[in-house]
């Protein structure tokens, strides 16, 4: 609101100060009059009744009278108008419901004589013709441009009508034309929508993107309405305040501690520290020891907390058996670091930290680092041993599903609505849509009778295949995958042979260090298919804004490779969406684990499989370290311990990668 304030809604402007004779002359002439005489007579009667009602309210302008009548705060504005007109004897006995009052009020709004509140306009049920009348009387050219943008973006009629209604509401509340709408007006309307529909149910925010597409909003306006609903990074005090700590001094201490750690830790680490210290540590102590206010814990309190932190009740199993907490070692380590930091800082600044220095309740030998790391390594190795042998089956299944989904969509698009067709052994019929053509293509399964969204199926199949291929060929992390852009593709010519090498530049992520990977021919085919899919009609890769869920910040517009077209907005394919796509692809493949349960792949599993397979087939560990982007080679060597892989011979892609990297020695 500070960066993009909405236009004010004043009590006085030239139109609202007109007298009644001027208003009648204005609203009974073009463009407000109707060609239908009967309809025009009814509209004239409604206008006179509404003017009678408002003239009876206090105020010097029509806007002041509208505000004074209290209609915006009433459950039904028509009831208050009918009651006043009936008491004054100005309402015919045949129209005690006031059904025709809406036409007169609509005239006043379209003529910019009154400007109701945006929330009232959205909630009012008696102004169904607002969009059409605004387009006819206020700004025909502006609404024509918006409709053309909807047609170009293949927007469904339902979304188009809802968006145009909300744009009409902005004009009615703020005055002017479509071209006068500001980003702040949209922000105000979005807040009104959320207040009416609720935060979890609010929908129909496409109106903002429609205005951007039509060139109404300036370039400095937010690139997406989704930016309006993200709060961003919390301050240290807000991070601690969300856990309901009762002791004010301790709450302030924890906030000060996070503020001291702010410069040395990224935001995701800071959030994790706040969760452990605020919720798992101190709030837990307050719940079990009401009134506690000192960091100097009694032996019983410390022992009880350490016992509770190592066990947890699984979700959805309240009162059931407890299970070991896998993150217990990290929680114990964080609390110990907190106490030791306070003790060290108390020496440097006793006035500030000295009163909080206390013996640490967690001894070094109580942190089960070695045991926890050993168990974690065993779980990871088991995942790799179980998933690497079935990786070819998953790859083949994802490729087959991509081709099958594309064939179904192409066959359905070629068919006429209601026409049956057969593809891949399936008998389908193109669905007949009640509202005509839509952005998605639907088909009915003649065998099961269910309706299928073939556009969505093809979208899911393609991006699942693309994610699997990129992950298995590169071994990059999930956040690195979502940050791949058209700028990540670079070329390098070997000085010795002149051979042109395609490289994939991986942006800094976990280790804050970028790296280059050689693009194999198989990976080049995948990236080519992705770029072909996302290119716009001009041939350029669209710029999209993505949200960094770890840092809680919006990234600048970039030509990301993993993006999709949603109506007329280009959006990134998020990390959570990629995980869901992997699960869908695994369900299609029918792969199961050793116990017969459905097999699940995490994006990081492809990274472990690539490095493990490369080392086991002869890649030097220091080369594998460069490929993985590990800071310490011991991390890379940890992959070598999964030895139950009975495969021999060096794979061609591993040999090619090693040769190309050998040719890049000295390349900076």
XYZ file of C-alpha atoms in Angstrom:
668
model
C 0.000 0.000 0.000
C 2.914 2.384 0.684
C 4.570 1.666 -2.657
C 1.353 1.561 -4.679
C -1.336 3.626 -2.922
C -4.849 3.432 -4.388
C -6.546 6.514 -5.751
C -8.609 8.287 -3.078
C -12.400 8.277 -3.142
C -13.309 11.945 -2.505
C -16.673 13.337 -1.452
C -16.755 15.954 -4.213
C -15.930 16.061 -7.928
C -17.666 17.876 -10.813
C -20.163 15.147 -11.679
C -21.434 14.509 -8.177
C -22.178 18.218 -7.604
C -24.782 18.453 -10.421
C -28.306 19.415 -9.440
C -31.295 17.203 -10.122
C -32.319 18.854 -13.385
C -28.821 18.491 -14.763
C -28.697 14.855 -13.654
C -32.022 14.038 -15.339
C -30.946 15.745 -18.563
C -27.643 13.858 -18.537
C -29.000 10.395 -17.800
C -31.951 10.533 -20.168
C -29.719 11.364 -23.142
C -27.128 9.389 -25.103
C -25.245 7.196 -24.275
C -27.358 6.345 -21.223
C -30.752 6.108 -22.908
C -32.023 2.834 -24.395
C -33.412 2.316 -27.870
C -36.182 0.148 -26.458
C -38.959 2.557 -25.437
C -40.511 0.289 -22.825
C -37.173 -0.344 -21.221
C -36.347 3.363 -21.303
C -39.653 4.273 -19.588
C -38.981 1.749 -16.834
C -35.430 3.054 -16.431
C -36.708 6.641 -16.175
C -39.146 5.689 -13.403
C -36.392 3.862 -11.519
C -34.087 6.869 -11.861
C -36.700 9.231 -10.441
C -37.280 6.934 -7.442
C -33.567 6.645 -6.672
C -33.116 10.416 -6.971
C -36.091 10.958 -4.648
C -34.526 8.600 -2.112
C -31.081 10.198 -2.222
C -32.445 13.753 -2.171
C -34.031 12.934 1.152
C -30.619 12.203 2.684
C -28.349 14.849 4.219
C -25.478 16.182 2.115
C -24.599 18.729 -0.556
C -23.485 16.220 -3.254
C -24.855 12.936 -4.475
C -21.814 11.154 -3.068
C -22.358 12.689 0.374
C -26.009 11.651 0.283
C -25.064 8.134 -0.787
C -22.625 7.876 2.108
C -25.192 9.288 4.557
C -27.945 6.825 3.585
C -25.899 3.924 4.998
C -26.647 1.630 2.078
C -23.057 0.365 1.895
C -23.219 -0.856 5.486
C -26.664 -2.449 5.159
C -27.186 -6.094 4.296
C -29.475 -5.086 1.398
C -29.414 -1.510 0.121
C -32.733 -1.965 -1.633
C -34.544 -2.587 1.667
C -33.513 0.780 3.098
C -34.496 2.563 -0.121
C -37.883 0.824 -0.269
C -38.576 1.623 3.385
C -37.823 5.321 2.881
C -39.820 5.611 -0.350
C -42.785 3.752 1.113
C -42.813 5.974 4.210
C -42.739 9.040 1.965
C -45.537 7.687 -0.237
C -43.339 7.718 -3.347
C -43.406 3.982 -4.071
C -46.320 2.426 -5.982
C -48.193 -0.315 -4.170
C -47.423 -2.713 -7.016
C -43.677 -2.359 -6.461
C -43.188 -2.855 -2.748
C -40.097 -4.988 -3.429
C -38.260 -2.226 -5.274
C -37.213 -4.533 -8.094
C -36.619 -1.668 -10.521
C -34.410 0.448 -8.271
C -31.258 -1.273 -9.459
C -31.529 0.257 -12.951
C -31.673 3.786 -11.555
C -28.757 3.228 -9.196
C -26.755 1.708 -12.032
C -27.250 4.887 -14.061
C -25.867 7.023 -11.250
C -22.804 4.771 -10.973
C -22.098 4.647 -14.706
C -22.471 8.417 -15.011
C -19.928 8.855 -12.189
C -22.386 10.656 -9.923
C -21.692 8.310 -7.016
C -18.693 6.079 -6.326
C -19.596 3.158 -4.035
C -17.044 1.205 -2.042
C -15.267 -1.550 -4.045
C -16.234 -4.217 -1.512
C -19.886 -3.212 -1.698
C -19.811 -3.373 -5.497
C -18.406 -6.908 -5.390
C -20.901 -8.106 -2.793
C -23.982 -6.411 -4.267
C -26.328 -8.807 -6.048
C -28.470 -6.178 -7.788
C -25.938 -4.843 -10.285
C -25.490 -7.761 -12.674
C -25.404 -5.371 -15.653
C -22.533 -3.281 -14.272
C -19.917 -4.609 -16.708
C -22.073 -4.207 -19.798
C -23.287 -0.730 -18.884
C -19.770 0.450 -17.989
C -18.506 -0.824 -21.326
C -21.389 0.827 -23.189
C -21.498 4.203 -21.455
C -18.130 4.875 -19.808
C -15.287 3.305 -21.841
C -16.247 1.215 -24.902
C -12.727 1.266 -26.361
C -11.056 0.244 -23.103
C -13.286 -2.771 -22.575
C -12.888 -3.762 -26.230
C -9.108 -3.931 -25.730
C -9.601 -6.092 -22.637
C -11.875 -8.496 -24.494
C -9.343 -8.806 -27.296
C -6.639 -9.640 -24.756
C -8.887 -12.361 -23.297
C -9.442 -13.851 -26.740
C -5.723 -13.794 -27.519
C -4.981 -15.538 -24.220
C -7.729 -18.142 -24.761
C -9.324 -17.190 -21.470
C -12.464 -19.082 -20.535
C -15.746 -17.108 -20.614
C -16.200 -17.560 -16.863
C -12.783 -16.089 -16.045
C -13.223 -13.329 -18.615
C -16.610 -12.214 -17.253
C -15.398 -12.305 -13.645
C -12.294 -10.275 -14.495
C -14.214 -7.670 -16.469
C -16.732 -7.357 -13.619
C -13.935 -6.591 -11.178
C -12.339 -4.085 -13.516
C -15.741 -2.408 -13.902
C -15.996 -2.297 -10.103
C -12.656 -0.476 -9.902
C -13.812 2.137 -12.414
C -17.131 2.543 -10.614
C -15.408 3.046 -7.261
C -12.532 5.249 -8.425
C -13.880 7.011 -11.505
C -12.150 7.487 -14.819
C -11.624 4.891 -17.526
C -9.766 1.617 -17.882
C -6.558 3.455 -18.708
C -6.753 5.358 -15.392
C -6.592 2.231 -13.200
C -3.479 2.011 -11.017
C -1.719 -0.894 -9.330
C -2.903 0.464 -5.983
C -6.525 0.250 -7.143
C -5.966 -3.411 -7.981
C -4.314 -4.003 -4.632
C -7.293 -2.460 -2.840
C -9.749 -4.585 -4.813
C -7.714 -7.745 -4.182
C -7.900 -7.037 -0.445
C -11.677 -6.572 -0.757
C -11.964 -9.898 -2.586
C -10.047 -11.694 0.151
C -12.178 -10.087 2.860
C -15.332 -11.348 1.139
C -14.231 -14.787 -0.034
C -11.614 -15.552 2.604
C -7.887 -15.951 2.185
C -8.067 -19.626 1.262
C -11.017 -19.290 -1.113
C -10.256 -16.059 -2.940
C -10.091 -16.538 -6.690
C -10.501 -14.596 -9.887
C -7.339 -12.496 -9.545
C -6.754 -12.704 -13.292
C -8.107 -9.166 -13.679
C -4.689 -7.806 -12.653
C -2.809 -9.846 -15.248
C -5.386 -8.832 -17.845
C -4.661 -5.162 -17.144
C -0.909 -5.808 -17.438
C -1.368 -7.684 -20.697
C -3.449 -4.823 -22.107
C -0.691 -2.340 -21.203
C -2.768 -0.425 -18.661
C -0.355 -0.791 -15.746
C 3.152 0.742 -15.884
C 6.304 -1.433 -16.081
C 7.239 -0.715 -12.462
C 3.990 -2.268 -11.211
C 4.312 -5.753 -9.644
C 4.625 -8.425 -12.323
C 1.956 -10.615 -10.736
C -0.969 -10.190 -8.380
C 0.565 -13.058 -6.388
C 3.056 -10.527 -5.054
C 0.202 -8.864 -3.173
C -0.381 -11.907 -0.989
C 3.193 -12.718 0.065
C 4.435 -11.095 3.224
C 8.159 -11.523 2.667
C 10.796 -11.910 5.343
C 9.825 -11.516 8.994
C 11.940 -9.574 11.447
C 13.653 -11.483 14.296
C 10.978 -10.213 16.697
C 8.210 -11.440 14.365
C 9.871 -14.825 13.939
C 9.904 -15.357 17.692
C 6.529 -13.707 18.256
C 4.645 -16.307 16.227
C 5.200 -19.018 18.869
C 3.283 -17.344 21.695
C 6.095 -17.129 24.276
C 4.657 -15.709 27.499
C 7.842 -14.521 29.220
C 8.588 -11.079 27.780
C 12.282 -10.851 28.775
C 13.081 -14.265 27.277
C 11.103 -13.407 24.165
C 13.185 -10.251 23.796
C 16.390 -12.202 24.406
C 15.587 -14.693 21.663
C 14.760 -11.853 19.262
C 18.077 -10.151 20.093
C 19.922 -13.441 19.587
C 18.414 -13.848 16.110
C 19.304 -10.249 15.311
C 22.934 -11.009 16.184
C 22.884 -14.094 13.949
C 21.195 -12.195 11.116
C 24.357 -11.190 9.270
C 26.003 -14.609 9.490
C 23.022 -16.792 8.501
C 20.628 -16.836 5.577
C 16.918 -16.417 6.159
C 16.011 -20.112 5.955
C 18.645 -20.919 8.601
C 17.344 -18.085 10.745
C 13.806 -19.481 10.506
C 15.046 -22.921 11.551
C 16.869 -21.469 14.576
C 13.758 -19.499 15.569
C 11.594 -22.630 15.318
C 13.928 -24.672 17.504
C 14.595 -22.028 20.153
C 11.139 -20.481 20.140
C 8.854 -23.498 19.798
C 10.738 -26.725 20.439
C 12.801 -25.320 23.325
C 11.382 -22.404 25.271
C 7.676 -22.714 24.478
C 7.882 -26.392 25.369
C 9.465 -25.461 28.705
C 6.709 -22.913 29.390
C 4.009 -25.490 28.723
C 5.563 -27.991 31.142
C 6.902 -25.460 33.682
C 4.509 -22.477 33.838
C 6.106 -19.233 34.988
C 9.654 -20.172 34.007
C 11.717 -17.048 33.290
C 15.398 -18.014 33.545
C 17.783 -19.869 31.242
C 19.259 -21.571 34.292
C 17.298 -24.833 34.122
C 16.963 -27.278 36.963
C 18.315 -30.800 36.333
C 14.747 -32.162 36.232
C 13.563 -29.533 33.734
C 16.596 -30.065 31.492
C 16.271 -33.855 31.590
C 12.546 -33.699 30.834
C 13.049 -31.415 27.865
C 15.829 -33.566 26.390
C 13.638 -36.615 26.707
C 10.733 -34.890 24.973
C 12.851 -33.453 22.150
C 14.132 -36.879 21.151
C 10.613 -38.298 20.721
C 7.561 -37.048 18.858
C 4.011 -38.153 18.116
C 3.424 -38.736 14.384
C 0.948 -36.442 12.650
C -2.629 -37.634 12.820
C -1.816 -40.054 15.652
C -2.568 -37.940 18.735
C -2.306 -40.110 21.815
C -0.608 -42.874 19.841
C 2.899 -44.287 20.176
C 5.821 -41.903 19.956
C 8.543 -42.187 17.335
C 12.170 -40.987 17.373
C 12.606 -37.410 16.191
C 15.037 -37.468 13.288
C 15.990 -33.810 13.839
C 16.701 -34.240 17.568
C 20.474 -33.932 17.097
C 20.051 -30.630 15.250
C 17.749 -29.285 17.985
C 20.190 -30.252 20.730
C 23.076 -28.737 18.793
C 21.177 -25.452 18.229
C 20.275 -25.103 21.918
C 23.864 -25.843 22.948
C 25.163 -23.259 20.460
C 22.671 -20.741 21.866
C 23.939 -21.177 25.445
C 27.594 -21.096 24.407
C 27.072 -17.978 22.277
C 25.408 -16.181 25.187
C 28.296 -17.152 27.475
C 30.880 -15.906 24.963
C 29.020 -12.668 24.280
C 28.638 -12.091 28.037
C 32.448 -11.822 28.243
C 32.575 -9.282 25.415
C 29.474 -7.280 26.441
C 28.494 -8.135 30.029
C 25.992 -5.282 30.338
C 23.835 -6.722 27.581
C 24.318 -10.481 27.813
C 25.775 -11.102 31.259
C 22.461 -11.546 33.076
C 21.505 -14.392 30.723
C 24.703 -16.427 30.951
C 23.894 -19.844 32.435
C 25.224 -23.420 32.400
C 24.345 -25.196 29.178
C 21.794 -27.996 29.735
C 23.142 -29.964 26.744
C 26.576 -31.578 27.037
C 28.651 -32.234 23.942
C 28.488 -36.020 24.362
C 24.672 -35.875 24.443
C 24.462 -34.818 20.804
C 24.302 -38.097 18.834
C 26.025 -36.768 15.741
C 27.964 -39.859 14.749
C 25.073 -42.228 15.367
C 22.588 -39.973 13.607
C 24.855 -39.482 10.608
C 25.425 -43.221 10.382
C 21.701 -43.943 10.426
C 21.013 -41.207 7.917
C 23.738 -42.520 5.612
C 22.287 -46.024 5.846
C 18.818 -44.747 4.885
C 20.223 -42.809 1.939
C 22.268 -45.757 0.702
C 19.226 -47.994 0.919
C 17.173 -45.515 -1.114
C 19.880 -45.418 -3.763
C 20.239 -49.214 -3.916
C 16.480 -49.600 -4.243
C 15.899 -46.912 -6.891
C 18.899 -47.075 -9.192
C 17.993 -50.473 -10.752
C 14.443 -49.295 -11.607
C 15.473 -45.896 -12.974
C 15.408 -47.101 -16.631
C 11.842 -48.313 -16.140
C 10.779 -44.905 -14.786
C 12.496 -43.113 -17.662
C 10.801 -45.335 -20.243
C 7.402 -44.950 -18.565
C 7.672 -41.137 -18.426
C 8.673 -40.941 -22.099
C 5.842 -43.262 -23.144
C 3.288 -41.274 -21.143
C 4.518 -38.023 -22.685
C 4.039 -39.402 -26.208
C 0.657 -40.954 -25.356
C -0.675 -37.754 -23.752
C 0.445 -35.683 -26.745
C -1.243 -38.143 -29.143
C -4.509 -38.027 -27.166
C -4.529 -34.244 -27.153
C -3.763 -34.010 -30.878
C -6.472 -36.514 -31.788
C -9.046 -34.752 -29.616
C -8.154 -31.337 -31.037
C -8.643 -32.657 -34.560
C -12.079 -34.085 -33.705
C -15.278 -32.053 -33.662
C -17.231 -31.552 -30.411
C -19.256 -34.695 -29.768
C -17.219 -36.785 -32.235
C -15.746 -40.095 -31.045
C -12.163 -41.094 -31.806
C -9.740 -43.867 -30.916
C -6.135 -43.305 -29.883
C -3.732 -45.694 -28.182
C -6.452 -48.309 -27.779
C -8.753 -45.846 -25.922
C -12.181 -44.885 -27.189
C -12.825 -41.244 -26.392
C -15.275 -38.577 -27.433
C -14.557 -34.883 -27.510
C -16.698 -33.207 -24.892
C -19.302 -30.637 -25.855
C -18.748 -27.587 -23.689
C -21.795 -25.645 -22.594
C -20.053 -22.281 -22.998
C -18.267 -23.020 -26.266
C -14.545 -23.415 -26.805
C -12.297 -23.123 -23.766
C -8.566 -22.936 -23.207
C -8.524 -26.622 -22.262
C -9.501 -29.637 -24.328
C -11.815 -32.146 -22.653
C -12.744 -35.676 -23.682
C -15.139 -38.280 -22.332
C -14.003 -41.845 -21.785
C -16.561 -44.030 -23.516
C -15.606 -47.038 -21.407
C -15.720 -45.373 -18.002
C -17.855 -42.346 -18.789
C -15.524 -39.973 -16.935
C -14.438 -36.626 -18.357
C -10.703 -36.093 -18.837
C -8.766 -32.855 -19.155
C -6.384 -33.823 -21.954
C -4.605 -30.466 -21.869
C -3.725 -30.938 -18.216
C -2.685 -34.549 -18.804
C -0.328 -33.489 -21.591
C 1.064 -30.677 -19.435
C 1.775 -33.029 -16.545
C 3.270 -35.745 -18.740
C 5.631 -33.359 -20.547
C 6.977 -31.592 -17.465
C 7.336 -34.816 -15.505
C 9.386 -36.247 -18.367
C 11.464 -33.047 -18.638
C 12.154 -32.931 -14.888
C 13.183 -36.592 -14.746
C 15.492 -36.238 -17.749
C 17.196 -33.056 -16.529
C 17.616 -34.386 -12.995
C 19.048 -37.737 -14.056
C 21.452 -36.227 -16.600
C 22.767 -33.395 -14.405
C 22.261 -34.394 -10.759
C 21.395 -30.800 -9.863
C 19.405 -29.851 -6.784
C 15.699 -29.078 -6.995
C 16.216 -25.346 -6.365
C 18.870 -25.311 -9.103
C 16.422 -26.962 -11.489
C 13.757 -24.328 -10.909
C 16.357 -21.566 -11.472
C 17.584 -22.858 -14.848
C 17.089 -20.148 -17.439
C 17.802 -19.513 -21.085
C 20.906 -17.665 -19.899
C 22.159 -20.906 -18.324
C 23.017 -22.287 -21.774
C 26.552 -21.223 -22.755
C 29.080 -22.346 -25.365
C 32.819 -22.996 -25.123
C 35.217 -23.900 -27.921
C 38.140 -26.136 -26.968
C 41.400 -24.344 -27.873
C 43.165 -27.584 -28.790
C 40.638 -29.114 -31.200
C 38.177 -26.295 -31.911
C 35.318 -28.529 -30.781
C 32.253 -26.601 -29.598
C 31.048 -27.712 -26.178
C 27.594 -26.840 -24.850
C 27.639 -26.055 -21.149
C 24.942 -25.648 -18.540
C 25.670 -22.931 -16.000
C 24.283 -23.763 -12.560
C 23.522 -20.685 -10.465
C 24.854 -20.520 -6.889
C 22.545 -22.281 -4.454
C 23.467 -24.299 -1.382
C 27.246 -23.741 -1.480
C 27.031 -20.218 -2.969
C 29.265 -21.290 -5.858
C 28.303 -21.609 -9.498
C 29.546 -24.445 -11.700
C 29.447 -25.592 -15.315
C 28.161 -28.930 -16.558
C 28.691 -30.402 -20.002
C 25.434 -30.870 -21.911
C 25.250 -34.352 -23.377
C 23.357 -34.970 -26.650
C 20.502 -36.587 -24.708
C 20.208 -33.587 -22.396
C 20.445 -31.219 -25.373
C 17.394 -32.902 -26.915
C 15.438 -32.420 -23.679
C 16.397 -28.757 -23.324
C 15.552 -28.171 -26.972
C 12.074 -29.638 -26.452
C 11.568 -27.445 -23.377
C 12.623 -24.256 -25.164
C 10.447 -25.084 -28.158
C 7.460 -25.533 -25.848
C 7.835 -22.300 -23.870
C 8.818 -19.918 -26.662
C 6.346 -17.164 -27.441
C 5.095 -16.317 -30.915
C 7.988 -13.862 -31.293
C 10.509 -16.664 -30.697
C 11.761 -15.328 -27.370
C 11.598 -17.151 -24.052
C 9.156 -15.192 -21.840
C 10.352 -13.507 -18.672
C 8.701 -14.771 -15.490
C 8.969 -13.834 -11.835
C 9.535 -16.622 -9.332
C 9.265 -16.722 -5.562
C 12.170 -17.959 -3.462
C 10.367 -19.927 -0.786
C 13.532 -20.268 1.302
C 14.412 -16.585 1.402
C 10.779 -15.382 1.086
C 11.702 -12.977 -1.694
C 10.549 -12.410 -5.272
C 13.239 -12.845 -7.907
C 13.573 -10.431 -10.838
C 12.002 -11.477 -14.168
C 14.090 -14.167 -15.856
C 13.676 -16.446 -18.915
C 13.245 -19.579 -16.807
C 13.165 -22.895 -18.644
C 10.642 -24.534 -16.342
C 7.649 -22.273 -16.869
C 4.088 -22.659 -18.061
C 1.394 -20.519 -19.579
C -1.622 -19.956 -17.333
C -4.234 -17.944 -19.213
C -2.137 -14.966 -20.360
C 0.400 -15.122 -17.510
C 3.690 -16.987 -17.680
C 4.373 -18.674 -14.338
C 7.312 -20.760 -13.114
C 6.954 -24.460 -12.436
C 7.647 -24.528 -8.701
C 9.628 -27.084 -6.734
C 6.449 -28.368 -5.088
C 4.827 -28.800 -8.505
C 7.840 -30.818 -9.698
C 7.546 -33.120 -6.675
C 3.864 -33.666 -7.446
C 4.651 -34.345 -11.100
C 7.192 -36.973 -10.054
C 4.577 -38.682 -7.902
C 2.107 -38.694 -10.793
C 4.738 -40.198 -13.109
C 5.567 -42.865 -10.512
C 1.885 -43.770 -10.161
C 1.708 -44.176 -13.936
C 4.803 -46.409 -13.945
C 3.436 -48.801 -11.301
C 6.863 -49.210 -9.659
C 6.869 -50.654 -6.148
C 9.431 -51.005 -3.378
C 10.765 -54.133 -1.741
C 7.753 -54.294 0.593
C 5.291 -53.916 -2.276
C 4.365 -50.324 -1.472
C 4.332 -47.653 -4.232
C 7.864 -46.409 -4.841
C 8.544 -42.718 -4.363
C 11.417 -40.692 -5.806
C 12.546 -37.417 -4.265
C 14.297 -34.964 -6.628
C 17.498 -35.427 -4.611
C 17.432 -39.185 -5.296
C 18.428 -38.510 -8.922
C 21.446 -36.567 -7.687
C 22.588 -39.425 -5.455
C 22.032 -41.987 -8.202
C 24.021 -40.015 -10.779
C 27.057 -39.459 -8.539
C 26.979 -42.998 -7.116
C 26.713 -44.524 -10.572
C 29.474 -42.296 -11.964
C 31.947 -43.101 -9.168
C 31.159 -46.805 -9.265
C 31.872 -46.827 -13.010
C 35.223 -45.108 -12.907
C 34.745 -41.347 -12.721
C 37.535 -39.800 -10.600
C 36.156 -38.483 -7.317
C 37.534 -34.964 -7.861
C 35.675 -34.791 -11.198
C 32.514 -36.042 -9.521
C 32.962 -33.353 -6.888
C 32.945 -30.689 -9.613
C 29.832 -32.178 -11.200
C 27.953 -32.310 -7.898
C 29.179 -28.933 -6.679
C 30.240 -30.313 -3.295
C 32.427 -28.062 -1.169
C 34.205 -31.020 0.489
C 35.329 -34.086 -1.435
C 34.485 -36.266 1.566
C 30.819 -35.546 0.805
C 31.335 -36.879 -2.699
C 33.213 -39.929 -1.425
C 30.250 -40.753 0.770
C 28.354 -41.763 -2.352
C 30.930 -44.450 -3.065
C 29.817 -46.547 -0.098
C 26.712 -47.880 -1.854
C 28.480 -50.986 -3.180
C 25.609 -53.381 -3.809
C 25.428 -52.232 -7.435
C 26.325 -55.147 -9.667
C 26.991 -53.299 -12.903
C 30.271 -53.410 -14.826
C 31.868 -51.248 -17.477
C 32.061 -47.498 -17.844
C 28.901 -45.935 -19.200
C 29.254 -43.881 -22.404
C 27.849 -40.668 -20.887
C 30.274 -40.943 -17.946
C 33.247 -41.379 -20.282
C 32.120 -38.485 -22.476
C 31.642 -36.237 -19.452
C 35.113 -37.104 -18.133
C 36.746 -36.374 -21.502
C 34.965 -33.029 -21.876
C 35.845 -31.940 -18.362
C 39.459 -32.957 -18.979
C 39.479 -30.649 -21.995
C 38.180 -27.807 -19.841
C 41.226 -27.724 -17.558
C 42.170 -24.152 -16.915
C 38.798 -22.861 -18.095
C 37.495 -20.112 -15.790
